[in-house]
Short mmCIF file of N, CA and C in Angstrom, two decimals:
data_model
loop_
_atom_site.label_atom_id
_atom_site.label_comp_id
_atom_site.label_asym_id
_atom_site.label_seq_id
_atom_site.Cartn_x
_atom_site.Cartn_y
_atom_site.Cartn_z
N UNK A 48 96.77 124.20 103.37
CA UNK A 48 97.53 124.71 102.63
C UNK A 48 96.25 124.63 100.88
N UNK A 49 96.34 125.20 100.09
CA UNK A 49 96.14 125.20 98.83
C UNK A 49 96.90 125.11 98.15
N UNK A 50 97.10 123.75 97.31
CA UNK A 50 97.87 123.33 96.42
C UNK A 50 96.97 123.99 95.01
N UNK A 51 98.44 124.89 94.63
CA UNK A 51 98.03 125.81 92.96
C UNK A 51 98.05 125.12 91.69
N UNK A 52 97.50 125.16 91.18
CA UNK A 52 97.75 124.64 89.35
C UNK A 52 97.11 123.57 89.81
N UNK A 53 96.22 123.07 90.53
CA UNK A 53 95.40 121.85 90.61
C UNK A 53 95.05 121.18 89.36
N UNK A 54 94.54 121.73 88.35
CA UNK A 54 94.33 121.11 87.06
C UNK A 54 95.83 120.50 86.49
N UNK A 55 96.75 121.66 86.82
CA UNK A 55 98.22 120.69 85.78
C UNK A 55 98.85 119.51 86.47
N UNK A 56 98.47 119.64 87.81
CA UNK A 56 98.78 118.46 88.47
C UNK A 56 98.00 116.95 88.11
N UNK A 57 96.96 117.28 88.55
CA UNK A 57 95.82 115.95 88.49
C UNK A 57 95.75 115.36 87.08
N UNK A 58 96.18 116.58 85.77
CA UNK A 58 96.27 115.97 84.44
C UNK A 58 97.50 115.56 83.67
N UNK A 59 98.50 115.76 84.41
CA UNK A 59 100.01 115.32 84.35
C UNK A 59 99.77 113.79 83.99
N UNK A 60 101.04 113.36 82.94
CA UNK A 60 100.60 112.01 82.91
C UNK A 60 101.53 111.22 84.17
N UNK A 61 102.47 112.64 85.13
CA UNK A 61 102.88 111.16 85.98
C UNK A 61 102.44 111.88 87.51
N UNK A 62 101.00 112.36 87.26
CA UNK A 62 100.22 111.95 88.57
C UNK A 62 99.62 110.97 88.77
N UNK A 63 99.79 110.74 90.24
CA UNK A 63 99.49 109.48 90.27
C UNK A 63 97.91 109.40 91.29
N UNK A 64 96.95 108.85 90.77
CA UNK A 64 95.47 108.74 91.19
C UNK A 64 95.76 107.93 92.82
N UNK A 65 94.57 107.95 93.29
CA UNK A 65 94.92 107.05 94.67
C UNK A 65 94.89 105.43 94.51
N UNK A 66 96.17 105.01 94.25
CA UNK A 66 96.71 104.00 94.27
C UNK A 66 97.71 103.25 95.09
N UNK A 67 98.22 102.37 94.78
CA UNK A 67 99.23 101.77 95.45
C UNK A 67 100.45 101.68 95.06
N UNK A 68 100.03 101.55 93.38
CA UNK A 68 101.40 101.08 92.46
C UNK A 68 102.30 101.52 92.79
N UNK A 69 102.83 103.03 92.73
CA UNK A 69 104.22 103.30 93.15
C UNK A 69 103.74 104.47 94.37
N UNK A 70 102.99 104.93 94.85
CA UNK A 70 103.22 105.89 95.78
C UNK A 70 102.47 105.67 97.05
N UNK A 71 102.22 106.86 97.53
CA UNK A 71 102.02 106.58 99.11
C UNK A 71 100.69 106.57 99.36
N UNK A 72 99.65 106.14 100.33
CA UNK A 72 98.41 106.26 100.26
C UNK A 72 98.01 106.51 101.33
N UNK A 73 97.02 107.70 101.98
CA UNK A 73 96.33 107.40 102.81
C UNK A 73 95.36 107.09 103.24
N UNK A 74 94.92 106.01 104.16
CA UNK A 74 93.75 105.29 104.00
C UNK A 74 92.85 105.15 105.53
N UNK A 75 91.81 105.78 105.58
CA UNK A 75 91.10 106.10 106.67
C UNK A 75 89.96 105.12 106.78
N UNK A 76 90.21 104.36 108.40
CA UNK A 76 89.13 103.17 108.10
C UNK A 76 88.10 103.21 109.58
N UNK A 77 87.07 103.46 109.33
CA UNK A 77 86.32 103.16 110.84
C UNK A 77 86.28 102.07 111.74
N UNK A 78 85.91 102.01 113.17
CA UNK A 78 85.97 101.03 113.54
C UNK A 78 85.14 100.07 112.78
N UNK A 79 84.22 100.24 112.24
CA UNK A 79 82.84 99.07 111.71
C UNK A 79 83.65 98.29 110.64
N UNK A 80 84.53 99.06 110.09
CA UNK A 80 85.30 98.58 108.79
C UNK A 80 86.27 97.37 108.87
N UNK A 81 86.40 96.58 107.81
CA UNK A 81 87.25 95.37 108.10
C UNK A 81 88.24 95.36 106.55
N UNK A 82 89.37 95.08 106.36
CA UNK A 82 90.45 95.32 105.50
C UNK A 82 90.70 93.94 105.33
N UNK A 83 90.40 93.16 104.47
CA UNK A 83 90.62 92.25 103.94
C UNK A 83 91.22 91.99 102.46
N UNK A 84 92.70 91.53 102.29
CA UNK A 84 93.11 91.90 100.67
C UNK A 84 94.26 90.83 100.98
N UNK A 85 94.64 90.41 99.52
CA UNK A 85 95.66 89.71 99.05
C UNK A 85 96.74 91.21 98.62
N UNK A 86 97.72 90.61 99.16
CA UNK A 86 98.78 91.53 98.98
C UNK A 86 99.88 91.10 98.07
N UNK A 87 99.85 91.26 96.22
CA UNK A 87 100.48 90.35 95.45
C UNK A 87 101.54 91.31 94.84
N UNK A 88 101.52 92.73 94.57
CA UNK A 88 102.40 93.08 93.80
C UNK A 88 103.85 93.98 94.35
N UNK A 89 103.87 94.03 95.54
CA UNK A 89 104.81 94.68 96.10
C UNK A 89 104.86 94.27 98.03
N UNK A 90 105.83 94.45 99.07
CA UNK A 90 106.00 94.69 100.00
C UNK A 90 105.36 95.84 100.46
N UNK A 91 104.66 96.14 101.62
CA UNK A 91 104.20 97.91 102.16
C UNK A 91 104.53 97.60 103.35
N UNK A 92 105.54 98.99 103.43
CA UNK A 92 105.38 99.36 104.88
C UNK A 92 103.96 100.32 105.30
N UNK A 93 103.59 100.00 106.71
CA UNK A 93 102.34 100.83 107.44
C UNK A 93 102.73 101.56 108.49
N UNK A 94 102.42 102.83 108.05
CA UNK A 94 102.48 103.58 109.56
C UNK A 94 101.24 103.73 109.79
N UNK A 95 100.77 103.52 110.90
CA UNK A 95 99.95 103.54 111.60
C UNK A 95 99.84 105.23 112.38
N UNK A 96 98.98 106.01 112.10
CA UNK A 96 99.27 106.78 112.03
C UNK A 96 98.25 107.64 113.34
N UNK A 97 97.11 107.27 113.34
CA UNK A 97 96.01 107.36 114.28
C UNK A 97 95.35 106.23 114.68
N UNK A 98 94.93 106.23 115.97
CA UNK A 98 93.80 104.48 116.24
C UNK A 98 94.59 103.76 116.58
N UNK A 99 93.72 102.44 116.31
CA UNK A 99 94.51 100.90 116.56
C UNK A 99 93.96 100.33 115.58
N UNK A 100 94.49 98.90 115.38
CA UNK A 100 93.95 98.06 114.98
C UNK A 100 94.75 96.69 115.24
N UNK A 101 93.42 95.66 114.93
CA UNK A 101 94.25 94.28 115.00
C UNK A 101 94.91 93.96 113.48
N UNK A 102 95.71 93.20 113.23
CA UNK A 102 96.16 93.33 112.40
C UNK A 102 96.94 91.60 111.93
N UNK A 103 96.89 90.98 110.61
CA UNK A 103 97.48 89.88 110.67
C UNK A 103 97.74 89.56 109.17
N UNK A 104 98.95 88.69 108.98
CA UNK A 104 99.23 88.35 107.64
C UNK A 104 99.77 86.85 107.43
N UNK A 105 99.46 86.35 106.50
CA UNK A 105 99.91 85.08 106.69
C UNK A 105 99.44 84.00 107.62
N UNK A 106 100.54 83.51 108.06
CA UNK A 106 100.40 82.83 109.35
C UNK A 106 100.42 83.29 110.70
N UNK A 107 100.31 84.61 110.85
CA UNK A 107 100.87 85.12 112.05
C UNK A 107 99.22 85.87 112.52
N UNK A 108 98.88 85.46 113.61
CA UNK A 108 97.66 85.55 114.38
C UNK A 108 96.92 87.11 114.46
N UNK A 109 96.09 87.89 114.42
CA UNK A 109 96.24 89.17 114.55
C UNK A 109 96.48 89.43 115.93
N UNK A 110 97.35 90.44 115.41
CA UNK A 110 98.21 91.61 116.63
C UNK A 110 97.48 92.69 116.84
N UNK A 111 97.63 93.52 118.14
CA UNK A 111 96.86 94.90 118.09
C UNK A 111 98.36 95.86 117.78
N UNK A 112 98.15 96.57 117.24
CA UNK A 112 98.98 97.72 116.64
C UNK A 112 98.22 98.96 117.03
N UNK A 113 99.01 99.99 116.93
CA UNK A 113 98.65 101.31 118.02
C UNK A 113 99.12 102.54 117.17
N UNK A 114 98.83 103.83 117.21
CA UNK A 114 99.40 105.01 116.54
C UNK A 114 100.50 104.68 117.16
N UNK A 115 101.60 105.21 115.81
CA UNK A 115 103.03 105.55 116.17
C UNK A 115 103.72 104.15 115.91
N UNK A 116 102.90 102.85 115.49
CA UNK A 116 103.75 101.81 115.06
C UNK A 116 104.17 101.80 113.72
N UNK A 117 105.53 100.88 113.22
CA UNK A 117 105.81 101.13 112.17
C UNK A 117 105.73 99.30 111.89
N UNK A 118 104.84 99.05 110.69
CA UNK A 118 105.11 97.44 110.31
C UNK A 118 105.08 97.50 108.96
N UNK A 119 105.40 96.36 108.39
CA UNK A 119 106.19 95.78 107.03
C UNK A 119 105.12 94.77 106.89
N UNK A 120 104.53 94.35 105.51
CA UNK A 120 103.60 93.46 104.91
C UNK A 120 104.04 93.13 103.72
N UNK A 121 104.61 91.43 103.75
CA UNK A 121 105.43 91.45 102.65
C UNK A 121 104.39 91.03 101.38
N UNK A 122 104.73 90.98 100.26
CA UNK A 122 103.85 90.65 99.10
C UNK A 122 103.58 89.19 98.74
N UNK A 123 102.88 88.96 98.12
CA UNK A 123 102.07 87.33 98.29
C UNK A 123 101.63 87.15 99.11
N UNK A 124 101.44 87.57 100.12
CA UNK A 124 100.41 87.00 101.58
C UNK A 124 99.01 87.91 101.78
N UNK A 125 97.93 87.48 102.54
CA UNK A 125 96.65 87.67 102.59
C UNK A 125 96.76 88.83 104.09
N UNK A 126 96.32 90.12 103.71
CA UNK A 126 96.40 90.90 104.80
C UNK A 126 95.18 91.07 105.34
N UNK A 127 94.94 91.68 106.93
CA UNK A 127 93.79 91.55 107.57
C UNK A 127 94.00 92.37 108.60
N UNK A 128 92.94 93.17 108.39
CA UNK A 128 93.17 94.59 109.12
C UNK A 128 91.40 94.84 109.90
N UNK A 129 91.45 95.25 111.14
CA UNK A 129 90.44 95.24 111.63
C UNK A 129 90.34 96.42 113.07
N UNK A 130 89.95 97.48 112.53
CA UNK A 130 90.13 98.56 113.93
C UNK A 130 89.52 98.79 115.10
N UNK A 131 89.83 99.12 116.00
CA UNK A 131 89.81 98.90 117.36
C UNK A 131 88.75 100.23 117.86
N UNK A 132 89.13 101.23 116.40
CA UNK A 132 88.49 102.68 116.62
C UNK A 132 88.91 102.85 115.50
N UNK A 133 88.21 104.29 114.98
CA UNK A 133 88.66 105.01 114.11
C UNK A 133 90.21 105.20 113.52
N UNK A 134 90.78 104.63 112.51
CA UNK A 134 92.13 104.62 112.50
C UNK A 134 92.34 105.18 111.08
N UNK A 135 93.79 105.54 110.83
CA UNK A 135 94.42 106.27 110.00
C UNK A 135 95.76 105.23 109.48
N UNK A 136 96.09 104.98 107.85
CA UNK A 136 97.44 104.04 107.94
C UNK A 136 98.15 105.31 106.68
N UNK A 137 99.51 105.10 106.84
CA UNK A 137 99.84 105.70 105.75
C UNK A 137 100.72 104.53 105.17
N UNK A 138 100.28 103.96 103.87
CA UNK A 138 100.89 103.14 103.26
C UNK A 138 101.95 103.10 101.96
N UNK A 139 102.98 102.43 102.08
CA UNK A 139 104.21 102.90 101.39
C UNK A 139 104.82 101.61 100.71
N UNK A 140 104.96 101.56 99.06
CA UNK A 140 105.01 100.28 98.42
C UNK A 140 106.98 100.09 98.41
N UNK A 141 107.38 98.95 98.57
CA UNK A 141 108.34 99.22 98.82
C UNK A 141 109.19 98.08 98.15
N UNK A 142 110.47 98.20 97.48
CA UNK A 142 111.14 96.69 96.86
C UNK A 142 112.66 96.67 97.55
N UNK A 143 112.74 95.26 98.10
CA UNK A 143 114.03 94.99 98.74
C UNK A 143 115.47 95.63 97.80
N UNK A 144 115.20 96.06 96.89
CA UNK A 144 116.15 96.48 96.25
C UNK A 144 117.06 97.89 96.50
N UNK A 145 115.79 98.27 97.02
CA UNK A 145 115.86 99.91 97.84
C UNK A 145 116.94 100.29 98.31
N UNK A 146 117.35 101.19 98.20
CA UNK A 146 118.62 101.68 98.89
C UNK A 146 118.51 102.91 100.01
N UNK A 147 118.86 102.75 100.88
CA UNK A 147 118.73 103.02 102.18
C UNK A 147 119.48 104.55 101.93
N UNK A 148 120.32 104.63 101.38
CA UNK A 148 121.18 105.61 101.10
C UNK A 148 122.18 104.82 99.68
N UNK A 149 123.14 105.34 99.19
CA UNK A 149 123.56 105.52 98.04
C UNK A 149 125.14 104.11 98.20
N UNK A 150 125.24 103.68 99.88
CA UNK A 150 126.09 103.34 100.22
C UNK A 150 125.16 101.91 101.00
N UNK A 151 124.08 102.04 100.98
CA UNK A 151 123.71 101.00 101.67
C UNK A 151 122.10 100.35 101.53
N UNK A 152 122.06 98.92 101.01
CA UNK A 152 120.45 98.57 100.33
C UNK A 152 119.89 98.08 102.11
N UNK A 153 118.55 97.60 101.70
CA UNK A 153 117.89 96.83 102.54
C UNK A 153 118.55 95.49 102.87
N UNK A 154 118.89 95.08 101.57
CA UNK A 154 119.26 93.10 101.98
C UNK A 154 120.30 93.40 102.83
N UNK A 155 121.06 94.24 102.83
CA UNK A 155 122.62 94.77 103.66
C UNK A 155 121.98 94.75 105.33
N UNK A 156 121.02 94.23 105.48
CA UNK A 156 120.40 94.18 106.84
C UNK A 156 120.50 93.08 107.64
N UNK A 157 120.13 91.90 106.56
CA UNK A 157 120.40 90.43 107.12
C UNK A 157 121.16 90.32 107.98
N UNK A 158 122.86 90.37 107.97
CA UNK A 158 123.40 90.52 109.24
C UNK A 158 122.83 90.95 110.59
N UNK A 159 121.82 91.94 110.36
CA UNK A 159 121.39 92.24 112.03
C UNK A 159 120.08 91.51 112.05
N UNK A 160 119.99 90.52 111.79
CA UNK A 160 118.97 89.75 112.23
C UNK A 160 118.84 88.67 113.36
N UNK A 161 118.15 88.88 114.43
CA UNK A 161 118.40 88.50 115.76
C UNK A 161 118.42 86.51 115.68
N UNK A 162 118.37 85.85 116.21
CA UNK A 162 118.74 84.49 116.12
C UNK A 162 117.30 84.35 117.00
N UNK A 163 116.40 85.06 117.91
CA UNK A 163 115.44 84.93 118.00
C UNK A 163 114.38 84.85 117.16
N UNK A 164 113.05 84.24 117.49
CA UNK A 164 111.99 84.02 116.65
C UNK A 164 111.47 85.36 116.22
N UNK A 165 111.01 85.72 114.91
CA UNK A 165 110.31 86.65 114.39
C UNK A 165 109.20 87.07 115.01
N UNK A 166 108.44 87.85 115.66
CA UNK A 166 107.42 87.73 116.17
C UNK A 166 106.09 89.01 115.50
N UNK A 167 106.56 89.14 113.99
CA UNK A 167 105.11 90.24 113.73
C UNK A 167 105.54 91.79 114.92
N UNK A 168 106.50 91.97 115.17
CA UNK A 168 106.71 93.41 116.10
C UNK A 168 106.85 94.90 115.63
N UNK A 169 106.32 95.68 115.91
CA UNK A 169 106.46 96.98 115.02
C UNK A 169 107.53 97.68 115.53
N UNK A 170 108.20 98.84 114.98
CA UNK A 170 109.12 99.44 115.39
C UNK A 170 108.37 100.98 115.87
N UNK A 171 108.98 101.95 116.15
CA UNK A 171 107.86 103.01 116.58
C UNK A 171 108.42 103.94 116.24
N UNK A 172 107.45 105.16 115.47
CA UNK A 172 107.93 106.00 114.70
C UNK A 172 108.21 107.04 115.79
N UNK A 173 109.37 107.45 115.29
CA UNK A 173 110.35 108.45 116.04
C UNK A 173 110.05 110.07 116.11
N UNK A 174 110.68 110.73 116.20
CA UNK A 174 110.63 111.94 116.26
C UNK A 174 110.69 112.66 114.96
N UNK A 175 112.16 112.40 114.25
CA UNK A 175 112.09 112.87 113.14
C UNK A 175 110.85 112.09 111.73
N UNK A 176 110.94 110.72 111.92
CA UNK A 176 109.98 110.26 111.57
C UNK A 176 108.96 110.43 111.24
N UNK A 177 108.27 111.30 112.38
CA UNK A 177 107.05 111.80 112.95
C UNK A 177 106.97 113.25 111.96
N UNK A 178 107.95 114.14 112.19
CA UNK A 178 107.56 114.82 111.24
C UNK A 178 107.94 114.83 109.53
N UNK A 179 108.41 113.74 109.22
CA UNK A 179 108.18 113.57 107.74
C UNK A 179 106.86 113.09 107.30
N UNK A 180 106.58 111.98 108.23
CA UNK A 180 104.78 111.80 108.27
C UNK A 180 104.16 112.78 108.30
N UNK A 181 104.02 113.87 109.43
CA UNK A 181 103.50 114.91 109.11
C UNK A 181 103.14 115.76 107.91
N UNK A 182 104.23 116.25 107.50
CA UNK A 182 104.55 116.70 106.06
C UNK A 182 104.06 115.99 104.87
N UNK A 183 104.60 114.92 104.78
CA UNK A 183 103.89 114.10 103.92
C UNK A 183 102.06 113.55 104.00
N UNK A 184 101.90 113.68 104.99
CA UNK A 184 99.89 113.55 104.96
C UNK A 184 99.93 114.90 104.77
N UNK A 185 100.21 115.79 104.56
CA UNK A 185 99.97 117.42 104.70
C UNK A 185 99.95 117.81 102.91
N UNK A 186 101.16 116.96 102.38
CA UNK A 186 100.63 117.51 101.13
C UNK A 186 100.33 116.31 100.45
N UNK A 187 100.12 114.97 100.93
CA UNK A 187 99.12 114.10 100.07
C UNK A 187 97.81 114.60 100.08
N UNK A 188 97.39 115.20 101.48
CA UNK A 188 95.88 115.57 101.29
C UNK A 188 95.68 116.77 100.43
N UNK A 189 96.64 117.67 100.35
CA UNK A 189 96.64 118.71 99.31
C UNK A 189 96.39 118.16 97.92
N UNK A 190 96.79 117.22 98.03
CA UNK A 190 96.72 116.78 96.17
C UNK A 190 98.05 116.71 95.58
N UNK A 191 99.31 116.94 96.56
CA UNK A 191 100.58 116.97 95.74
C UNK A 191 100.80 115.13 95.68
N UNK A 192 100.65 114.58 94.31
CA UNK A 192 100.79 113.58 94.55
C UNK A 192 101.12 112.63 92.94
N UNK A 193 102.64 113.28 92.44
CA UNK A 193 102.74 112.67 91.02
C UNK A 193 104.10 111.61 91.60
N UNK A 194 104.01 111.07 90.73
CA UNK A 194 105.34 110.12 90.63
C UNK A 194 106.39 110.77 91.56
N UNK A 195 107.09 111.90 90.74
CA UNK A 195 108.24 112.04 91.19
C UNK A 195 108.59 112.61 92.98
N UNK A 196 107.06 112.91 92.99
CA UNK A 196 106.96 113.53 94.49
C UNK A 196 107.33 112.48 95.61
N UNK A 197 106.23 111.22 94.98
CA UNK A 197 106.28 109.95 95.72
C UNK A 197 107.75 109.36 95.78
N UNK A 198 108.61 109.90 94.36
CA UNK A 198 109.76 108.88 94.67
C UNK A 198 110.77 109.71 95.39
N UNK A 199 110.71 110.97 95.43
CA UNK A 199 111.65 111.83 96.04
C UNK A 199 111.50 111.08 97.82
N UNK A 200 110.10 111.43 98.25
CA UNK A 200 109.42 110.68 99.45
C UNK A 200 109.98 110.07 99.93
N UNK A 201 109.62 108.53 99.25
CA UNK A 201 110.31 107.13 99.34
C UNK A 201 112.16 107.27 99.77
N UNK A 202 112.63 107.93 99.28
CA UNK A 202 114.41 108.09 99.15
C UNK A 202 114.43 108.77 100.47
N UNK A 203 113.78 109.94 100.81
CA UNK A 203 113.54 110.84 102.22
C UNK A 203 113.60 109.80 103.14
N UNK A 204 112.60 109.09 103.02
CA UNK A 204 111.86 107.78 104.10
C UNK A 204 113.32 106.96 104.47
N UNK A 205 113.67 106.00 103.38
CA UNK A 205 114.96 105.07 103.42
C UNK A 205 115.71 106.10 104.21
N UNK A 206 116.18 107.26 104.00
CA UNK A 206 117.58 107.47 104.20
C UNK A 206 116.99 108.17 105.54
N UNK A 207 116.45 108.44 106.59
CA UNK A 207 115.74 109.00 107.77
C UNK A 207 115.74 107.17 108.54
N UNK A 208 115.46 106.31 107.79
CA UNK A 208 115.32 105.10 108.53
C UNK A 208 116.74 104.98 108.73
N UNK A 209 117.56 104.91 107.57
CA UNK A 209 119.11 105.05 107.67
C UNK A 209 119.81 105.86 108.91
N UNK A 210 119.60 106.79 108.99
CA UNK A 210 119.96 107.98 109.69
C UNK A 210 119.37 107.91 111.42
N UNK A 211 118.04 107.63 111.57
CA UNK A 211 117.65 107.63 113.31
C UNK A 211 117.23 106.14 113.54
N UNK A 212 117.23 105.21 113.00
CA UNK A 212 117.01 103.64 113.72
C UNK A 212 118.10 103.07 113.73
N UNK A 213 118.37 102.21 114.76
CA UNK A 213 119.74 101.08 114.30
C UNK A 213 119.22 100.05 113.50
N UNK A 214 120.30 99.74 113.32
CA UNK A 214 120.50 98.35 112.16
C UNK A 214 119.68 97.52 112.92
N UNK A 215 119.65 97.22 114.07
CA UNK A 215 118.89 95.91 114.51
C UNK A 215 117.56 96.60 114.66
N UNK A 216 116.64 97.57 114.88
CA UNK A 216 115.34 97.49 114.62
C UNK A 216 114.96 97.98 112.90
N UNK A 217 115.79 98.52 112.44
CA UNK A 217 115.70 97.96 110.47
C UNK A 217 115.65 96.53 110.14
N UNK A 218 116.50 95.44 110.77
CA UNK A 218 116.39 94.10 110.54
C UNK A 218 114.78 93.59 110.75
N UNK A 219 114.42 94.29 112.26
CA UNK A 219 113.17 93.41 112.46
C UNK A 219 112.16 94.06 111.67
N UNK A 220 112.08 95.25 111.22
CA UNK A 220 110.82 96.09 110.86
C UNK A 220 111.13 95.33 108.87
N UNK A 221 112.37 95.16 108.81
CA UNK A 221 112.40 94.58 106.98
C UNK A 221 112.24 92.87 107.19
N UNK A 222 112.38 92.68 108.53
CA UNK A 222 112.69 90.88 108.60
C UNK A 222 111.47 90.12 107.18
N UNK A 223 110.46 90.78 106.90
CA UNK A 223 109.54 89.73 105.73
C UNK A 223 110.39 89.77 104.77
N UNK A 224 111.27 90.56 104.52
CA UNK A 224 112.03 91.06 103.20
C UNK A 224 113.22 90.18 103.30
N UNK A 225 113.68 90.08 104.29
CA UNK A 225 115.45 89.39 104.41
C UNK A 225 114.97 88.27 104.36
N UNK A 226 113.85 87.85 105.14
CA UNK A 226 113.94 86.67 105.23
C UNK A 226 113.54 85.38 104.11
N UNK A 227 113.55 86.23 103.09
CA UNK A 227 113.03 85.14 101.90
C UNK A 227 114.26 85.61 101.03
N UNK A 228 114.60 84.21 100.31
CA UNK A 228 115.84 83.58 99.81
C UNK A 228 115.48 84.44 98.04
N UNK A 229 116.08 85.67 97.92
CA UNK A 229 115.91 86.10 96.70
C UNK A 229 116.65 85.46 95.58
N UNK A 230 117.99 84.28 95.93
CA UNK A 230 118.67 84.69 94.95
C UNK A 230 118.13 83.22 94.28
N UNK A 231 118.28 82.92 93.12
CA UNK A 231 118.27 81.46 92.07
C UNK A 231 119.26 80.41 91.34
#
């Protein structure tokens, strides 16, 4: 679909160029490419929307993730992604202080961390999150990438996590955030 008034959008001070500083980013990677980078500024939720890839961070050995998986990569770590075929990811920077809704923060999930050892497991994109991702991907591809849109979509994403996923699944997804002691 065509975005109206493209110049007005892209010249606005609230328009986000294709960066990860605050907004969602679509990344397409061929099977011949490798992503190797230090994740320094924020924790990232990664939706694998197409293809498959071996992903590792920190001390975790490469693990195969497939289309439909959702993983979290914490800040201050090294990330490696090696696609097994052409792949697409949607990446969203997130803050541990983020509210899933007005009454529930991500750090509230810590009580649902299993006593089992964390093994960098994904959760799956369910029907509602899939619909959300589809619309998000289309709008970003059209060029709708202002800070306000991204802020509202992050809030919607967190609300969908809260509404359509169990607290145990969310504790698994956000484990890299919940396992760090942020108190001084």
